[in-house]
XYZ file of C-alpha atoms in Angstrom:
341
model
C -11.363 -28.057 -14.939
C -11.145 -31.836 -14.615
C -10.420 -33.640 -11.387
C -6.999 -34.375 -12.700
C -6.043 -30.963 -13.467
C -7.640 -29.649 -10.409
C -5.346 -32.005 -8.508
C -2.423 -30.794 -10.426
C -3.450 -27.104 -9.967
C -3.451 -27.414 -6.055
C 0.135 -28.978 -6.065
C 1.705 -25.786 -7.756
C 2.986 -22.569 -6.387
C 0.641 -20.353 -8.521
C 1.836 -16.696 -8.752
C 0.155 -13.962 -10.784
C 2.749 -11.320 -11.455
C 0.521 -8.332 -11.972
C -2.658 -7.239 -10.069
C -3.765 -3.676 -9.664
C -5.375 -2.705 -6.354
C -8.367 -0.530 -6.375
C -7.849 3.049 -5.228
C -8.923 4.730 -3.039
C -8.496 1.594 -0.967
C -11.888 0.261 0.548
C -10.438 -2.104 2.895
C -12.160 -5.074 1.395
C -9.336 -7.354 0.280
C -9.790 -9.916 3.175
C -13.565 -9.904 2.878
C -13.977 -9.745 -0.914
C -16.339 -7.473 -2.944
C -18.298 -7.926 -6.273
C -16.405 -5.108 -8.007
C -12.887 -6.877 -7.294
C -11.421 -9.513 -9.664
C -8.626 -10.435 -6.992
C -9.463 -10.627 -3.215
C -8.540 -13.109 -0.576
C -11.716 -15.147 -1.098
C -11.274 -15.401 -4.927
C -7.584 -16.457 -4.428
C -8.598 -19.108 -2.027
C -11.346 -20.448 -4.285
C -9.058 -20.364 -7.425
C -6.079 -21.995 -5.738
C -3.904 -18.709 -6.566
C -1.375 -18.950 -4.020
C 0.689 -15.796 -4.707
C 0.322 -12.294 -6.568
C 2.137 -9.281 -7.065
C 0.044 -6.350 -5.865
C 0.947 -3.218 -7.713
C 0.871 0.410 -6.526
C -0.105 1.953 -9.979
C 0.076 5.507 -10.797
C -1.239 7.000 -13.885
C 0.867 9.305 -16.081
C 0.443 13.097 -15.441
C 2.521 16.212 -15.893
C 6.291 15.777 -15.463
C 6.566 18.798 -13.058
C 7.178 19.212 -9.487
C 3.603 19.021 -8.475
C 2.876 16.019 -10.605
C 5.644 14.193 -9.200
C 4.998 15.046 -5.701
C 1.574 13.635 -6.120
C 2.561 10.525 -7.796
C 5.086 9.799 -5.184
C 2.779 10.299 -2.421
C 0.153 8.015 -4.068
C 2.540 5.295 -4.605
C 3.888 5.121 -1.113
C 0.464 5.408 0.368
C -0.556 2.456 -1.854
C 2.437 0.427 -0.851
C 1.522 0.999 2.732
C -1.850 -0.325 2.109
C -0.533 -3.499 0.125
C 1.552 -4.128 3.460
C -1.406 -3.898 5.527
C -2.635 -7.148 3.800
C 0.030 -8.899 5.777
C -2.157 -8.129 8.849
C -4.963 -10.548 7.744
C -4.766 -14.045 9.090
C -3.308 -16.479 6.394
C -1.734 -13.680 4.392
C 1.988 -13.003 4.227
C 3.693 -10.152 2.474
C 6.803 -11.358 1.137
C 9.658 -9.650 -0.682
C 11.943 -12.707 -1.385
C 11.490 -15.888 -3.110
C 12.150 -17.833 0.015
C 9.549 -15.685 1.754
C 6.902 -16.763 -0.911
C 7.976 -20.337 -0.672
C 7.596 -20.300 3.075
C 4.150 -18.797 2.870
C 3.293 -21.577 0.317
C 4.463 -24.320 2.701
C 2.415 -22.858 5.497
C -0.684 -22.853 3.535
C -0.653 -19.068 3.457
C -1.323 -16.519 0.685
C 1.781 -14.583 -0.508
C 1.653 -11.049 -1.479
C 4.393 -9.364 -3.338
C 4.390 -5.460 -3.623
C 5.445 -3.716 -6.841
C 5.175 -0.303 -8.320
C 3.761 0.401 -11.892
C 5.198 3.481 -13.571
C 8.314 4.946 -12.882
C 6.524 8.334 -12.793
C 5.958 7.534 -9.139
C 9.575 8.240 -8.522
C 9.496 11.548 -10.271
C 13.031 12.615 -10.596
C 14.190 11.561 -6.973
C 16.400 8.356 -7.173
C 16.145 8.030 -3.334
C 12.525 7.113 -3.729
C 13.655 3.705 -5.282
C 14.960 2.614 -1.917
C 11.817 3.862 -0.154
C 9.671 1.682 -2.505
C 12.155 -1.201 -1.754
C 12.084 -0.562 1.839
C 8.243 -1.114 1.673
C 8.719 -4.473 -0.123
C 8.441 -3.523 -3.725
C 10.315 -6.073 -5.900
C 9.832 -4.393 -9.288
C 9.039 -1.143 -10.923
C 7.463 -0.762 -14.300
C 9.616 2.035 -16.035
C 6.545 3.606 -17.758
C 2.866 3.379 -18.115
C 0.916 4.959 -21.120
C 2.735 8.265 -21.770
C 6.458 9.129 -21.620
C 7.844 10.079 -18.139
C 11.223 11.432 -16.879
C 12.805 8.042 -16.963
C 11.931 6.631 -20.345
C 9.706 6.578 -23.527
C 6.514 4.659 -23.363
C 5.070 2.280 -25.950
C 1.922 4.503 -26.120
C 2.444 8.268 -26.260
C -0.362 10.040 -24.800
C -1.754 13.020 -27.092
C -3.482 14.616 -24.224
C -0.181 14.902 -22.449
C 1.361 16.605 -25.584
C 3.730 13.582 -25.875
C 5.776 13.437 -29.111
C 6.445 9.967 -30.736
C 9.653 9.625 -28.790
C 10.954 11.967 -26.163
C 14.386 10.460 -24.979
C 15.095 7.814 -27.681
C 14.488 5.264 -25.055
C 15.876 5.620 -21.713
C 16.927 9.196 -20.378
C 20.033 9.804 -18.192
C 17.844 9.640 -15.267
C 16.261 6.354 -16.435
C 19.777 4.925 -16.946
C 20.599 5.836 -13.237
C 17.358 4.405 -11.939
C 18.135 1.166 -13.565
C 21.471 1.090 -11.706
C 19.835 1.960 -8.434
C 17.304 -0.869 -8.899
C 20.009 -3.231 -9.472
C 21.699 -1.908 -6.372
C 18.492 -2.496 -4.437
C 17.375 -5.693 -5.810
C 14.318 -4.432 -7.757
C 13.505 -5.896 -10.943
C 13.147 -3.775 -14.036
C 9.854 -4.348 -15.525
C 9.469 -3.245 -19.263
C 5.819 -3.850 -19.883
C 4.414 -0.556 -21.329
C 7.719 0.735 -22.495
C 8.963 1.917 -25.940
C 10.799 -0.839 -27.744
C 14.048 1.365 -27.579
C 13.495 1.775 -23.977
C 13.131 -2.097 -23.443
C 16.259 -3.022 -25.503
C 18.402 -0.394 -23.920
C 17.280 -1.667 -20.368
C 18.225 -5.058 -21.452
C 21.789 -3.815 -22.305
C 22.112 -1.805 -19.294
C 20.889 -3.874 -16.392
C 23.095 -6.201 -14.568
C 20.078 -8.290 -13.507
C 17.584 -9.904 -15.976
C 14.626 -7.751 -17.027
C 11.219 -8.843 -17.388
C 7.710 -8.096 -18.737
C 5.293 -8.355 -15.876
C 2.202 -8.181 -18.048
C 2.407 -8.280 -21.903
C 1.655 -10.468 -24.874
C 3.113 -11.567 -28.184
C 3.156 -9.034 -31.058
C 3.229 -11.732 -33.895
C -0.169 -13.021 -32.733
C -1.634 -9.658 -31.909
C -0.085 -6.325 -33.448
C -0.533 -4.056 -30.456
C 2.108 -1.509 -29.591
C 2.064 -2.930 -25.885
C 3.072 -6.342 -27.020
C 6.618 -7.668 -27.667
C 8.013 -8.521 -31.058
C 10.229 -11.389 -31.791
C 13.548 -9.351 -31.319
C 12.115 -8.305 -27.954
C 11.391 -11.968 -27.094
C 14.892 -12.891 -28.077
C 16.366 -10.089 -25.918
C 14.575 -11.307 -22.978
C 15.904 -14.813 -23.361
C 19.376 -13.376 -23.881
C 19.304 -11.508 -20.591
C 17.651 -14.344 -18.648
C 14.517 -12.617 -18.490
C 10.791 -13.642 -18.596
C 7.579 -12.517 -20.456
C 4.513 -12.886 -18.438
C 1.458 -13.281 -20.893
C -1.420 -11.360 -19.566
C -5.148 -11.713 -19.700
C -6.011 -8.435 -21.539
C -8.242 -9.324 -24.505
C -7.055 -6.382 -26.787
C -3.417 -7.743 -26.411
C -4.458 -11.411 -27.058
C -6.533 -10.981 -30.427
C -6.970 -8.253 -32.752
C -10.181 -6.320 -32.908
C -11.628 -7.983 -36.005
C -11.505 -11.310 -33.994
C -12.789 -9.683 -30.803
C -15.645 -8.345 -32.773
C -16.792 -12.010 -33.506
C -16.320 -13.726 -30.271
C -14.823 -13.361 -26.860
C -11.176 -13.845 -26.042
C -10.750 -17.021 -24.182
C -8.305 -18.985 -22.163
C -7.217 -21.003 -25.190
C -6.314 -17.603 -26.871
C -4.229 -16.903 -23.918
C -2.268 -20.260 -23.966
C -1.820 -19.731 -27.762
C 0.551 -16.818 -26.685
C 2.253 -19.033 -24.229
C 2.742 -21.498 -26.734
C 4.356 -19.113 -29.224
C 6.676 -17.708 -26.460
C 7.847 -21.062 -25.278
C 8.533 -22.238 -28.894
C 10.404 -18.988 -29.566
C 12.429 -18.490 -26.277
C 12.005 -21.540 -23.955
C 9.896 -22.561 -21.067
C 12.245 -20.796 -18.585
C 11.460 -17.390 -20.146
C 7.614 -17.389 -20.021
C 5.263 -16.888 -17.166
C 1.482 -15.798 -16.331
C -0.221 -12.722 -15.344
C -3.768 -11.436 -15.284
C -3.823 -7.582 -14.946
C -6.834 -8.106 -12.941
C -8.427 -4.915 -11.472
C -6.373 -3.159 -14.052
C -8.513 -3.957 -17.187
C -7.631 -7.737 -17.337
C -10.125 -10.487 -17.629
C -11.169 -12.957 -20.282
C -13.677 -15.723 -20.692
C -12.745 -18.753 -18.538
C -10.256 -16.397 -16.522
C -12.604 -13.585 -15.455
C -11.306 -13.417 -11.977
C -8.898 -15.264 -9.582
C -11.384 -17.769 -8.679
C -11.039 -19.356 -12.211
C -7.332 -19.603 -12.203
C -7.458 -23.412 -12.409
C -8.832 -23.098 -15.758
C -5.403 -22.070 -17.052
C -3.734 -25.080 -15.671
C -6.392 -27.245 -17.207
C -5.784 -25.861 -20.669
C -2.025 -26.066 -20.147
C -2.292 -29.777 -19.320
C -4.659 -30.380 -22.214
C -1.905 -29.000 -24.463
C 0.705 -31.422 -23.243
C 2.546 -29.313 -20.647
C 3.899 -31.402 -17.656
C 3.879 -30.637 -14.101
C 7.299 -29.013 -13.970
C 6.460 -26.785 -16.917
C 3.064 -25.650 -15.582
C 4.970 -24.911 -12.313
C 7.517 -22.949 -14.082
C 5.127 -20.817 -15.945
C 2.913 -20.314 -12.923
C 5.592 -19.018 -10.637
C 8.938 -20.577 -10.590
C 10.364 -18.574 -13.376
C 9.471 -15.345 -11.555
C 10.893 -16.578 -8.204
C 14.196 -17.337 -10.081
C 14.239 -13.627 -11.225
C 13.703 -12.629 -7.491
C 16.700 -14.673 -6.585
C 18.973 -13.317 -9.392
C 18.122 -9.758 -8.492
C 18.985 -10.214 -4.981
C 22.323 -11.884 -6.059
C 23.106 -8.750 -7.958
C 22.325 -6.496 -5.269
C 24.532 -8.508 -2.992
C 27.578 -7.673 -5.345
C 27.089 -3.991 -4.701
C 26.893 -1.024 -7.174
């Protein structure tokens, strides 16, 4: 990172839209730990001013016991995420205005979220409970179908068919309406193409992908194709390119060399050229498998800004990619929620 890019990096509200928290919690977010890619010391070292910390629940059996365990875990994880706000210099924020206020005060902003609609089982009231704990988005699926929707990656060990609901189930449609009502964003990362396209049509607020890449550059089922990118643009949504090497380059490339920040920005370039700068953002999926050469943890976040500047992106464009586009989505979701059901 050059002196010029470092100066630029530290004038931007940098926000990573998808970071997993280790579980069980070890209470080391504030102090840092060698096993973590994101913690308070690394965020400060890398000039990363905000992050969405997610309560991730892996897919299990869609029965009463499985749903109860998943819900209990998600609620416990959200409470731990909220506990981060007790650390000096850290604020847990659930609005764009809150994130901006934290940034202006020099504090780190944490935005809670939920990964995998399995966490709500078949109980719509849990969406309100998640929102009450600050959650601003929920990823509809993870790997494996759930009661809400079909996943991009059916799981054979769960006896998943190729498709279960043909996209969204009736419960999934109801969940989207409830998320709109409460101001939670619909995250379509991990979902099947049909699920994603139906969510775009159904949601009154823009949908987004919190951690996905471009399928034209890497043919992986987790990535979004050109039609999906166009649908995000049409609904006002955003794709947040993520630092997962398997989503950025195919295996034949990865077998020859490490995936780098340059590969990451290639996906940003493609998406920007296809759907415009307002519809593209940045995420890491750190502590959930993410990490590439040059952005191996939060302390190296400035290397992304340096590469973006090298490619000709200006201050306003880099700020849009790093957080402004996501903050706009939060405001739009809040505006929809204020209109009522």
